[in-house]
Coordinates of N, CA and C in Angstrom, one line a residue:
M10 N 15.0 -14.4 -16.0 CA 14.2 -14.9 -14.8 C 14.9 -16.0 -14.1
T11 N 14.9 -16.0 -12.8 CA 15.6 -17.0 -12.0 C 14.9 -18.4 -12.2
T12 N 15.6 -19.4 -12.4 CA 15.1 -20.8 -12.5 C 15.4 -21.5 -11.2
L13 N 14.4 -22.2 -10.7 CA 14.6 -23.1 -9.6 C 14.8 -24.5 -10.1
T14 N 15.9 -25.1 -9.7 CA 16.2 -26.5 -10.1 C 15.4 -27.4 -9.1
A15 N 15.4 -28.6 -9.4 CA 14.7 -29.6 -8.6 C 15.4 -29.6 -7.2
K16 N 16.7 -29.4 -7.2 CA 17.4 -29.4 -5.9 C 17.0 -28.1 -5.1
D17 N 17.0 -27.0 -5.8 CA 16.5 -25.7 -5.1 C 15.1 -25.9 -4.5
K18 N 14.2 -26.5 -5.2 CA 12.9 -26.7 -4.8 C 12.9 -27.6 -3.5
Q19 N 13.7 -28.6 -3.5 CA 13.7 -29.5 -2.3 C 14.3 -28.8 -1.1
V20 N 15.4 -28.0 -1.4 CA 16.0 -27.2 -0.3 C 15.0 -26.3 0.3
V21 N 14.2 -25.6 -0.5 CA 13.2 -24.6 -0.1 C 12.2 -25.4 0.7
R22 N 11.7 -26.5 0.2 CA 10.6 -27.3 0.9 C 11.1 -27.7 2.3
D23 N 12.4 -28.2 2.3 CA 12.9 -28.7 3.6 C 13.1 -27.6 4.6
F24 N 13.7 -26.5 4.1 CA 14.0 -25.3 5.0 C 12.7 -24.8 5.5
F25 N 11.7 -24.5 4.7 CA 10.5 -23.9 5.2 C 9.6 -24.9 6.0
G26 N 9.9 -26.2 5.7 CA 9.2 -27.2 6.5 C 9.7 -27.1 8.0
K27 N 11.0 -26.8 8.2 CA 11.6 -26.6 9.5 C 11.2 -25.3 10.2
V28 N 11.2 -24.2 9.4 CA 11.0 -22.9 10.0 C 9.6 -22.4 9.9
G29 N 8.7 -23.1 9.2 CA 7.4 -22.6 9.0 C 6.6 -22.5 10.3
K30 N 6.9 -23.3 11.3 CA 6.2 -23.2 12.6 C 6.4 -21.9 13.2
N31 N 7.4 -21.1 12.8 CA 7.6 -19.8 13.3 C 7.2 -18.7 12.3
A32 N 6.3 -19.0 11.5 CA 5.8 -18.1 10.4 C 5.4 -16.7 11.0
E33 N 4.7 -16.8 12.1 CA 4.2 -15.5 12.6 C 5.3 -14.6 13.0
K34 N 6.3 -15.1 13.7 CA 7.5 -14.3 14.1 C 8.3 -13.9 12.9
I35 N 8.6 -14.8 12.0 CA 9.4 -14.4 10.8 C 8.7 -13.3 10.0
G36 N 7.4 -13.5 9.7 CA 6.7 -12.5 9.0 C 6.6 -11.1 9.7
H37 N 6.4 -11.1 11.0 CA 6.4 -9.9 11.7 C 7.7 -9.2 11.7
E38 N 8.8 -9.9 11.9 CA 10.1 -9.4 11.9 C 10.5 -8.8 10.5
A39 N 10.2 -9.5 9.5 CA 10.5 -9.1 8.1 C 9.7 -7.8 7.7
L40 N 8.4 -7.8 8.1 CA 7.6 -6.6 7.7 C 8.1 -5.4 8.6
A41 N 8.3 -5.6 9.9 CA 8.7 -4.6 10.8 C 10.1 -4.0 10.3
R42 N 11.0 -4.9 9.9 CA 12.3 -4.4 9.3 C 12.1 -3.6 8.1
T43 N 11.2 -4.0 7.2 CA 10.9 -3.3 6.0 C 10.4 -1.9 6.2
L44 N 9.5 -1.8 7.2 CA 8.9 -0.5 7.5 C 9.9 0.5 8.1
V45 N 10.8 -0.1 8.9 CA 11.8 0.8 9.5 C 12.9 1.1 8.6
V46 N 13.5 0.2 7.9 CA 14.6 0.4 7.0 C 14.2 1.1 5.7
Y47 N 13.0 0.8 5.2 CA 12.5 1.4 4.0 C 11.3 2.2 4.3
P48 N 11.4 3.4 4.9 CA 10.2 4.1 5.4 C 9.2 4.4 4.3
Q49 N 9.6 4.5 3.1 CA 8.7 4.8 2.0 C 7.6 3.7 1.8
T50 N 7.9 2.5 2.4 CA 6.9 1.4 2.3 C 5.7 1.7 3.2
K51 N 5.8 2.6 4.2 CA 4.8 2.9 5.1 C 3.6 3.6 4.4
T52 N 3.8 4.1 3.2 CA 2.7 4.8 2.5 C 1.5 3.8 2.2
Y53 N 1.8 2.5 2.1 CA 0.8 1.5 1.8 C 0.0 1.2 3.0
F54 N 0.4 1.6 4.1 CA -0.2 1.2 5.4 C -0.6 2.5 6.1
A55 N -0.8 3.6 5.4 CA -1.2 4.9 6.1 C -2.5 4.8 6.9
H56 N -3.3 3.9 6.5 CA -4.6 3.7 7.2 C -4.5 3.0 8.6
W57 N -3.3 2.5 8.9 CA -3.1 1.9 10.2 C -2.7 3.0 11.2
K58 N -3.2 2.9 12.4 CA -2.9 3.9 13.4 C -1.5 3.7 13.9
D59 N -1.0 2.5 14.0 CA 0.3 2.3 14.6 C 1.2 1.4 13.7
L60 N 2.3 2.0 13.2 CA 3.2 1.2 12.3 C 4.5 0.8 13.0
S61 N 4.5 0.9 14.3 CA 5.7 0.6 15.0 C 5.9 -1.0 14.9
P62 N 7.1 -1.4 15.1 CA 7.5 -2.8 14.9 C 6.6 -3.8 15.7
G63 N 6.2 -3.4 16.9 CA 5.5 -4.4 17.8 C 4.0 -4.2 17.7
S64 N 3.5 -3.4 16.8 CA 2.0 -3.1 16.7 C 1.3 -4.4 16.2
P65 N 0.0 -4.5 16.7 CA -0.8 -5.7 16.3 C -1.0 -5.8 14.8
M66 N -1.1 -4.6 14.1 CA -1.3 -4.7 12.6 C -0.1 -5.1 11.9
V67 N 1.1 -4.7 12.4 CA 2.3 -5.2 11.7 C 2.5 -6.7 11.9
K68 N 2.2 -7.1 13.2 CA 2.3 -8.6 13.4 C 1.3 -9.3 12.6
K69 N 0.1 -8.9 12.5 CA -1.0 -9.6 11.8 C -0.6 -9.6 10.3
H70 N -0.2 -8.5 9.7 CA 0.1 -8.5 8.3 C 1.3 -9.3 8.0
G71 N 2.3 -9.2 8.9 CA 3.5 -10.0 8.7 C 3.2 -11.5 8.6
F72 N 2.3 -11.9 9.4 CA 1.9 -13.3 9.4 C 1.1 -13.6 8.1
T73 N 0.3 -12.7 7.7 CA -0.4 -12.9 6.4 C 0.6 -13.1 5.3
V74 N 1.7 -12.2 5.3 CA 2.7 -12.3 4.3 C 3.4 -13.7 4.3
M75 N 3.7 -14.2 5.5 CA 4.4 -15.5 5.6 C 3.4 -16.6 5.2
R76 N 2.2 -16.5 5.5 CA 1.2 -17.5 5.0 C 1.3 -17.6 3.5
G77 N 1.4 -16.4 2.8 CA 1.5 -16.4 1.4 C 2.8 -17.0 0.9
V78 N 3.8 -16.8 1.6 CA 5.1 -17.4 1.2 C 5.0 -18.9 1.4
L79 N 4.5 -19.4 2.5 CA 4.3 -20.8 2.7 C 3.4 -21.5 1.7
D80 N 2.4 -20.7 1.3 CA 1.5 -21.2 0.2 C 2.3 -21.3 -1.1
A81 N 3.2 -20.3 -1.4 CA 4.0 -20.4 -2.6 C 5.0 -21.6 -2.5
V82 N 5.4 -22.0 -1.3 CA 6.2 -23.2 -1.2 C 5.4 -24.4 -1.7
D83 N 4.2 -24.4 -1.2 CA 3.3 -25.5 -1.6 C 3.0 -25.5 -3.2
K84 N 3.1 -24.4 -3.8 CA 2.9 -24.2 -5.2 C 4.1 -24.0 -6.0
I85 N 5.2 -24.5 -5.5 CA 6.6 -24.1 -6.0 C 6.7 -24.6 -7.5
D86 N 6.0 -25.5 -7.9 CA 6.1 -26.0 -9.3 C 5.4 -25.0 -10.3
D87 N 4.5 -24.2 -9.8 CA 3.9 -23.2 -10.6 C 3.6 -21.9 -9.8
I88 N 4.6 -21.2 -9.4 CA 4.5 -20.1 -8.5 C 3.6 -19.0 -9.2
V89 N 3.9 -18.7 -10.4 CA 3.1 -17.6 -11.1 C 1.6 -18.0 -11.1
G90 N 1.3 -19.1 -11.5 CA -0.1 -19.6 -11.5 C -0.7 -19.7 -10.1
G91 N 0.1 -20.1 -9.2 CA -0.3 -20.3 -7.8 C -0.6 -19.0 -7.1
L92 N 0.1 -17.9 -7.5 CA -0.1 -16.6 -6.9 C -0.9 -15.7 -7.7
L93 N -1.7 -16.2 -8.6 CA -2.5 -15.4 -9.5 C -3.4 -14.5 -8.8
V94 N -4.1 -15.0 -7.8 CA -5.1 -14.2 -7.1 C -4.4 -13.1 -6.3
L95 N -3.3 -13.4 -5.6 CA -2.5 -12.4 -4.9 C -2.0 -11.4 -5.8
S96 N -1.5 -11.8 -7.0 CA -1.0 -10.8 -8.0 C -2.1 -9.8 -8.4
E97 N -3.2 -10.4 -8.7 CA -4.4 -9.5 -9.1 C -4.7 -8.5 -7.9
L98 N -4.8 -9.0 -6.7 CA -5.1 -8.2 -5.6 C -4.1 -7.0 -5.4
H99 N -2.8 -7.4 -5.5 CA -1.8 -6.3 -5.3 C -1.7 -5.4 -6.5
A100 N -2.0 -5.9 -7.7 CA -1.9 -5.0 -8.9 C -3.1 -4.1 -9.0
F101 N -4.3 -4.7 -8.9 CA -5.5 -3.9 -9.3 C -6.2 -3.2 -8.1
R102 N -6.2 -3.9 -6.9 CA -6.9 -3.3 -5.8 C -5.9 -2.5 -4.9
L103 N -4.8 -3.1 -4.5 CA -3.9 -2.5 -3.5 C -2.9 -1.5 -4.2
R104 N -2.6 -1.8 -5.5 CA -1.7 -1.0 -6.3 C -0.4 -0.8 -5.6
I105 N 0.2 -1.9 -5.2 CA 1.5 -1.9 -4.5 C 2.6 -1.9 -5.6
D106 N 3.6 -1.0 -5.4 CA 4.7 -1.0 -6.4 C 5.4 -2.3 -6.2
P107 N 5.6 -3.0 -7.4 CA 6.2 -4.3 -7.3 C 7.7 -4.3 -6.8
A108 N 8.3 -3.2 -6.8 CA 9.7 -3.1 -6.2 C 9.6 -3.5 -4.7
N109 N 8.5 -3.3 -4.1 CA 8.4 -3.6 -2.7 C 8.5 -5.1 -2.4
F110 N 8.1 -5.9 -3.3 CA 8.2 -7.3 -3.1 C 9.7 -7.7 -3.0
K111 N 10.5 -7.1 -3.8 CA 12.0 -7.4 -3.6 C 12.5 -6.9 -2.3
I112 N 12.1 -5.7 -1.9 CA 12.5 -5.2 -0.6 C 12.1 -6.1 0.5
L113 N 10.9 -6.6 0.5 CA 10.4 -7.4 1.6 C 11.1 -8.8 1.5
S114 N 11.4 -9.3 0.3 CA 12.2 -10.5 0.2 C 13.5 -10.4 0.8
H115 N 14.2 -9.3 0.5 CA 15.5 -9.1 1.1 C 15.4 -9.1 2.6
N116 N 14.5 -8.4 3.2 CA 14.3 -8.3 4.6 C 14.0 -9.7 5.2
M117 N 13.2 -10.5 4.5 CA 12.9 -11.9 4.9 C 14.2 -12.7 4.9
L118 N 15.1 -12.5 4.0 CA 16.4 -13.2 4.0 C 17.2 -12.9 5.2
V119 N 17.2 -11.6 5.5 CA 17.9 -11.1 6.7 C 17.4 -11.8 8.0
V120 N 16.1 -11.8 8.1 CA 15.4 -12.3 9.3 C 15.7 -13.8 9.4
L121 N 15.6 -14.5 8.3 CA 15.8 -16.0 8.3 C 17.3 -16.3 8.6
A122 N 18.2 -15.5 8.1 CA 19.6 -15.7 8.4 C 19.9 -15.4 9.9
T123 N 19.2 -14.4 10.4 CA 19.4 -14.1 11.8 C 18.8 -15.1 12.8
M124 N 17.6 -15.5 12.4 CA 16.9 -16.4 13.3 C 17.4 -17.9 13.2
Y125 N 17.9 -18.2 12.1 CA 18.4 -19.6 11.9 C 19.8 -19.7 11.3
P126 N 20.8 -19.2 12.1 CA 22.1 -19.1 11.6 C 22.7 -20.5 11.2
E127 N 22.3 -21.5 11.9 CA 22.9 -22.9 11.6 C 22.2 -23.5 10.4
E128 N 20.9 -23.3 10.3 CA 20.2 -23.9 9.2 C 20.3 -23.1 7.9
F129 N 20.6 -21.8 8.0 CA 20.6 -20.9 6.8 C 22.0 -21.0 6.2
T130 N 22.4 -22.1 5.7 CA 23.7 -22.4 5.0 C 23.8 -21.6 3.7
P131 N 24.9 -21.5 3.1 CA 25.0 -20.9 1.8 C 24.1 -21.5 0.8
E132 N 24.0 -22.8 0.8 CA 23.1 -23.5 -0.1 C 21.7 -23.1 0.1
V133 N 21.2 -23.1 1.3 CA 19.9 -22.7 1.6 C 19.7 -21.2 1.2
H134 N 20.6 -20.4 1.5 CA 20.5 -18.9 1.2 C 20.3 -18.8 -0.3
V135 N 21.1 -19.5 -1.2 CA 20.9 -19.3 -2.6 C 19.6 -19.8 -3.1
S136 N 19.2 -21.0 -2.6 CA 17.9 -21.5 -3.0 C 16.7 -20.7 -2.5
V137 N 16.7 -20.2 -1.3 CA 15.6 -19.4 -0.8 C 15.6 -18.0 -1.5
D138 N 16.8 -17.5 -1.8 CA 16.8 -16.2 -2.5 C 16.2 -16.4 -3.9
K139 N 16.6 -17.4 -4.6 CA 16.0 -17.7 -5.9 C 14.5 -17.9 -5.8
F140 N 14.0 -18.6 -4.8 CA 12.6 -18.9 -4.6 C 11.9 -17.5 -4.3
L141 N 12.4 -16.7 -3.4 CA 11.7 -15.4 -3.1 C 11.7 -14.5 -4.3
A142 N 12.8 -14.6 -5.2 CA 12.8 -13.8 -6.4 C 11.6 -14.3 -7.3
R143 N 11.4 -15.6 -7.4 CA 10.3 -16.1 -8.2 C 8.9 -15.7 -7.6
V144 N 8.9 -15.7 -6.3 CA 7.6 -15.2 -5.6 C 7.4 -13.7 -6.0
A145 N 8.4 -12.9 -6.0 CA 8.3 -11.5 -6.4 C 7.8 -11.4 -7.9
V146 N 8.3 -12.3 -8.7 CA 7.9 -12.3 -10.1 C 6.4 -12.7 -10.2
G147 N 6.1 -13.7 -9.4 CA 4.7 -14.2 -9.4 C 3.7 -13.1 -9.0
L148 N 4.1 -12.4 -7.9 CA 3.2 -11.3 -7.4 C 3.2 -10.2 -8.4
S149 N 4.2 -10.0 -9.2 CA 4.2 -8.9 -10.2 C 3.6 -9.2 -11.5
D150 N 3.2 -10.5 -11.7 CA 2.7 -10.9 -13.0 C 1.6 -10.1 -13.6
K151 N 0.6 -9.7 -12.8 CA -0.5 -9.0 -13.4 C -0.2 -7.5 -13.6
Y152 N 1.0 -7.1 -13.3 CA 1.3 -5.7 -13.5 C 1.7 -5.5 -15.0
R153 N 1.9 -6.5 -15.7 CA 2.4 -6.4 -17.1 C 1.2 -6.3 -18.1

């Protein structure tokens, strides 16, 4: 399991403190990219009428995802405990394959690197990648 050092945690807090104001756009872009590049993820959203990248539902859910990520930043010292309710929701009600958390995390990294090329330094990349891996573990916790 990936361990976040005190330095990683500070890097993540600082980075998301800067980019969090664009959470809606980041979340939308990351989810839209996920649905396009990994079309198998569309099965979880079959009840939506429009899964195109600019659709209101994709934008709305992308923002919901980013609010969860920002919440995890606030709970960075106990991500698994902090994401317990979301883990239960995804495991028991939504029944999302936990592999999708890693897919979305990867797409979020791509979006962050694209939107913030100056701020997304190698150090930030490593820390944010480790953080998103911990978020994926936290969301997967109730699957065990």
